[in-house]
Coordinates of C-alpha atoms in Angstrom, one line a residue:
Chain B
X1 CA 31.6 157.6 121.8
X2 CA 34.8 156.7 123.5
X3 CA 36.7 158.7 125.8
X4 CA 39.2 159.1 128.5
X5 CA 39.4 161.3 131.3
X6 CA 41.9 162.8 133.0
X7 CA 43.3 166.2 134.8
X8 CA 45.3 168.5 132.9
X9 CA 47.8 169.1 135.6
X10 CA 48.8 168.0 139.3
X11 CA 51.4 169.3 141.1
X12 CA 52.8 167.6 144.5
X13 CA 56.2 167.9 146.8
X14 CA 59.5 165.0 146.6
X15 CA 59.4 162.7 149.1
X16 CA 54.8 163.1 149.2
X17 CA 51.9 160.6 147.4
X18 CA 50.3 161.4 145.1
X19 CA 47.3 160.0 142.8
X20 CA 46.2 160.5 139.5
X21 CA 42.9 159.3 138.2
X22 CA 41.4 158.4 135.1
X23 CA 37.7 158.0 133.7
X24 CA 37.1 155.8 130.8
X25 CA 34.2 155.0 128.3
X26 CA 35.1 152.6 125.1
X27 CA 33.3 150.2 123.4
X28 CA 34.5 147.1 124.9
X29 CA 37.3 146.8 127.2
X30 CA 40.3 144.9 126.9
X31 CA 42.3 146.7 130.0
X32 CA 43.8 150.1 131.2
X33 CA 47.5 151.2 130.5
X34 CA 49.5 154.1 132.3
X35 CA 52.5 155.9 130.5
X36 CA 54.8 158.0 131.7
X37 CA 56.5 160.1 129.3
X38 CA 58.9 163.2 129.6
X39 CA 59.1 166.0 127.9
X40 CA 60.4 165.8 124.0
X41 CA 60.5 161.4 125.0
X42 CA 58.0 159.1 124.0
X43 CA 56.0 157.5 126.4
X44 CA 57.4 154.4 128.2
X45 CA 55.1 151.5 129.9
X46 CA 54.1 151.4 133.6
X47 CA 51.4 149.4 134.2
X48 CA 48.6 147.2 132.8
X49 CA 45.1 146.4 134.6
X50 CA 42.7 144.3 132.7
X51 CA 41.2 142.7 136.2
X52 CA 39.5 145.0 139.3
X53 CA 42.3 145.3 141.8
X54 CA 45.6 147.3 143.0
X55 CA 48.8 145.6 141.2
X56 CA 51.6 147.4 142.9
X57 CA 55.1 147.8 141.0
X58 CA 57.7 149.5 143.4
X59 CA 56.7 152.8 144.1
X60 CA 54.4 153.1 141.3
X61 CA 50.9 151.2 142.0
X62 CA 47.7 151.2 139.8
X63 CA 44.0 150.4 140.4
X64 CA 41.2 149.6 138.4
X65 CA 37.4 149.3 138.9
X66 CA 35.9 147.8 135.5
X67 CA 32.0 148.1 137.3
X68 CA 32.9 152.0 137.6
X69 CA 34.9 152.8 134.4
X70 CA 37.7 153.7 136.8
X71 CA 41.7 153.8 137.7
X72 CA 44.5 155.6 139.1
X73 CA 48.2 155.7 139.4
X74 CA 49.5 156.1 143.0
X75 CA 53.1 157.2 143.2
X76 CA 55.0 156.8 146.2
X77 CA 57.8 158.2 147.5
X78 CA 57.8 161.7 144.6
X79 CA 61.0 162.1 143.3
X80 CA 61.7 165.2 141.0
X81 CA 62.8 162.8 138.3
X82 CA 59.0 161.7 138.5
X83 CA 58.2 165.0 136.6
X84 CA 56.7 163.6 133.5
X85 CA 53.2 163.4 131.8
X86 CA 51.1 160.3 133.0
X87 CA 49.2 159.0 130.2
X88 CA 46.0 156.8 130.6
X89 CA 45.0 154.3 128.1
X90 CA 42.5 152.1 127.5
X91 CA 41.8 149.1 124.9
X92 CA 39.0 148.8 123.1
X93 CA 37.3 145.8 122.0
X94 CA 39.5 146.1 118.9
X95 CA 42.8 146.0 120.8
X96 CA 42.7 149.4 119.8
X97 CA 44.3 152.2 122.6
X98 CA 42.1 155.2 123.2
X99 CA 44.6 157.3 124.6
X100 CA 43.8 160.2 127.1
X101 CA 45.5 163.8 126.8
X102 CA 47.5 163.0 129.9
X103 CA 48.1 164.9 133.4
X104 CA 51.4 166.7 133.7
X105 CA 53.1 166.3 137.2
X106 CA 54.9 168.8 138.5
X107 CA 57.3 168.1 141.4
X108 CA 58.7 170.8 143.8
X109 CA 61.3 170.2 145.9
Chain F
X1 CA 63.6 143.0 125.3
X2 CA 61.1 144.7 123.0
X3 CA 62.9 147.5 121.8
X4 CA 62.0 149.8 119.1
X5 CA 64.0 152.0 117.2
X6 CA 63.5 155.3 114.9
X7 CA 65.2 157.1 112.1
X8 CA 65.9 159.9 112.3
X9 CA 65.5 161.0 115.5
X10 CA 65.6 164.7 113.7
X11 CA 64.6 166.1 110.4
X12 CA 64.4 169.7 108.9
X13 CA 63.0 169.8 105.3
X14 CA 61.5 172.5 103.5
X15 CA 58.1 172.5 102.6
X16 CA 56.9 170.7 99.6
X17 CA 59.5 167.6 99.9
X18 CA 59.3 164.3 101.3
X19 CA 60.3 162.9 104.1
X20 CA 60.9 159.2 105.1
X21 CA 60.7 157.8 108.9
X22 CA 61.8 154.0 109.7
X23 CA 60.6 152.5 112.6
X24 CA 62.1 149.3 113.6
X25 CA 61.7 146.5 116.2
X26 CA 65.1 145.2 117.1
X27 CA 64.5 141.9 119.0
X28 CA 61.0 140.9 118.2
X29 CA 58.9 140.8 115.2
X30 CA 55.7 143.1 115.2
X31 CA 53.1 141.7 114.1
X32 CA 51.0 144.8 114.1
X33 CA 52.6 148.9 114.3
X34 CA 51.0 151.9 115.2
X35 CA 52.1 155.7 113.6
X36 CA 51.4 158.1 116.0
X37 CA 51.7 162.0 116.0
X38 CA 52.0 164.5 118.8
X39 CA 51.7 168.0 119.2
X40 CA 53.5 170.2 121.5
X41 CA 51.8 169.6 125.0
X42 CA 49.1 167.6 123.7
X43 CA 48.6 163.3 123.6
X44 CA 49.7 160.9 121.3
X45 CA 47.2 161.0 118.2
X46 CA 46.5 157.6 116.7
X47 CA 47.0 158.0 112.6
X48 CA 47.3 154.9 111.4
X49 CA 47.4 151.2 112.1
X50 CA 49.9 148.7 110.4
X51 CA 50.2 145.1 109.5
X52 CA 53.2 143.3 107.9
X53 CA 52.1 142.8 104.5
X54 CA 48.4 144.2 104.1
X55 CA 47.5 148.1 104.0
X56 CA 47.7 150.3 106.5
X57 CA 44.1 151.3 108.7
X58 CA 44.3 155.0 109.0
X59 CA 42.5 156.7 111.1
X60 CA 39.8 159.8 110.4
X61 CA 41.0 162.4 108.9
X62 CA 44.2 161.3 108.1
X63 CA 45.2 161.5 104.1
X64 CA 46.3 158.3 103.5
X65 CA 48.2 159.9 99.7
X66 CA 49.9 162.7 102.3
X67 CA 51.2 159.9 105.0
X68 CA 52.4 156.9 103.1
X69 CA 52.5 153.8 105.2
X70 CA 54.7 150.6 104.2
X71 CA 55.0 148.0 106.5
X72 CA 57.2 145.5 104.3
X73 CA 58.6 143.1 106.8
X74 CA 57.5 142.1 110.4
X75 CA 60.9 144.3 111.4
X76 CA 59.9 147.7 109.5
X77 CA 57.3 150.4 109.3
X78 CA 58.0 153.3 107.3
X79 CA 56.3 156.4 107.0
X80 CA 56.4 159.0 104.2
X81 CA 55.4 162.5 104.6
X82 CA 54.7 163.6 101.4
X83 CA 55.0 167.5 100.3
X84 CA 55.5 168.3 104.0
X85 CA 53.7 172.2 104.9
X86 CA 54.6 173.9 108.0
X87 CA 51.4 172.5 109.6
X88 CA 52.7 168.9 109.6
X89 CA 55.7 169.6 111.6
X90 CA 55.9 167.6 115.1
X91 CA 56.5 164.6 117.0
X92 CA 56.3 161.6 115.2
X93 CA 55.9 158.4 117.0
X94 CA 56.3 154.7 115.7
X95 CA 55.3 151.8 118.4
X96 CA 54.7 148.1 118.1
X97 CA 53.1 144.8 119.9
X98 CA 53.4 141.5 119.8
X99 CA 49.9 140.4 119.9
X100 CA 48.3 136.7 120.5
X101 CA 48.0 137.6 124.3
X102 CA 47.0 140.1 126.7
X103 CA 50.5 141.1 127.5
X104 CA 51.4 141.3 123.9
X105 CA 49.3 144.2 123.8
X106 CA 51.5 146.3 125.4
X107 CA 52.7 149.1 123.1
X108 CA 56.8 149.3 122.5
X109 CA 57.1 152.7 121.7
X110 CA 60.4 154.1 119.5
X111 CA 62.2 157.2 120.6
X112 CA 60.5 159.2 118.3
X113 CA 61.0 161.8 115.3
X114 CA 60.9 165.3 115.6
X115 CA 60.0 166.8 112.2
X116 CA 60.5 170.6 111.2
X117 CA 59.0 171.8 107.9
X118 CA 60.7 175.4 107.0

């Protein structure tokens, strides 16, 4: 079956890195989306991986190993505004998003 | 660019009625929108698939008679919830792509529709 991975919740201090990985399984692959939604919002787009690498976007960089079924969201730089849900996503060979449940991020000051 | 819109961004009905939600792209025509739902600290739940002009692909174990789908122009998606209960209130999500390339499969989300059944 298909299926994304990903922890529940994280919880790091302003101005710290943190990282936020995601395990994926899906019946083709057509690359790897991150989210970022707040509470009561719908999501808005951060990044899209469909080759191995690190693609780095401000203080927001993502990584994905295709061999390993494998990326992560790096976030620089916390700010409290940063507090959101992170939601990974990956497309299937339908173009079709299998969506994981996403990791909340909790930022203390 | 790529902007998608919902309305309303709030309903309360009581239960039994219908309800209607529009989703809209307001600078680019979507070739292809999604319906999502989303309970309270949970992900985005995929319910159904749209294309301008053809029927919608839902999703298991969505009723396709309780969640009517019309996606009549390359500009609007609606979405009926028909004889709303209790149990179908939350976050209802509309998003959109343009498709034909890999970037065009990035998913425009709308703001969203909260619904309440009473």
């Amino acid at each position: 079956g298909q299926n994304i991975d990903q922890p529940t919740e994280m919880t790091a201090t302003e101005g710290a890195i943190v990282q936020i990985n995601c395990t994926y399984q899906t019946s083709g692959f057509n690359g790897l989306f991150w989210y970022q939604q707040h509470a009561g919002e719908a999501p808005t787009f951060l990044s899209y991986n469909v080759l191995d690498g690190l693609e780095e976007k401000g203080r927001f960089s993502s990584f994905l190993s295709r061999s390993k079924g494998y990326s992560y969201l790096l976030l620089k730089e916390l700010q409290m505004k940063d507090s959101a849900s992170y939601l990974c996503a990956a497309m299937d060979s339908n173009y079709q998003l299998i969506w994981g449940a996403g990791t909340k991020l909790i930022i203390k000051p | 660019g790529a902007v998608v819109s919902q309305h309303p961004s709030w309903v309360i009905c009581k239960s039994g009625t219908s309800v209607k939600i529009e989703c809209r792209s307001l600078d680019f025509q979507a070739t292809t929108m999604f319906w999502y739902r989303q309970f309270p600290k949970q992900s985005l739940m995929l319910m159904a698939t749209s294309n301008e002009g053809s029927k919608a692909t839902y999703e298991q174990g969505v009723e396709k008679d309780k969640f009517l789908i019309n996606h009549a122009s390359l500009t609007l998606s609606t979405l009926t919830v028909t004889s709303a209960h209790p149990e179908d209130s939350s976050f209802y999500i509309c998003s959109a792509h343009l498709g034909g390339d890999r970037f065009s499969y990035e998913q425009y989300f709308g703001p969203g529709t909260r619904l309440t059944v009473t």
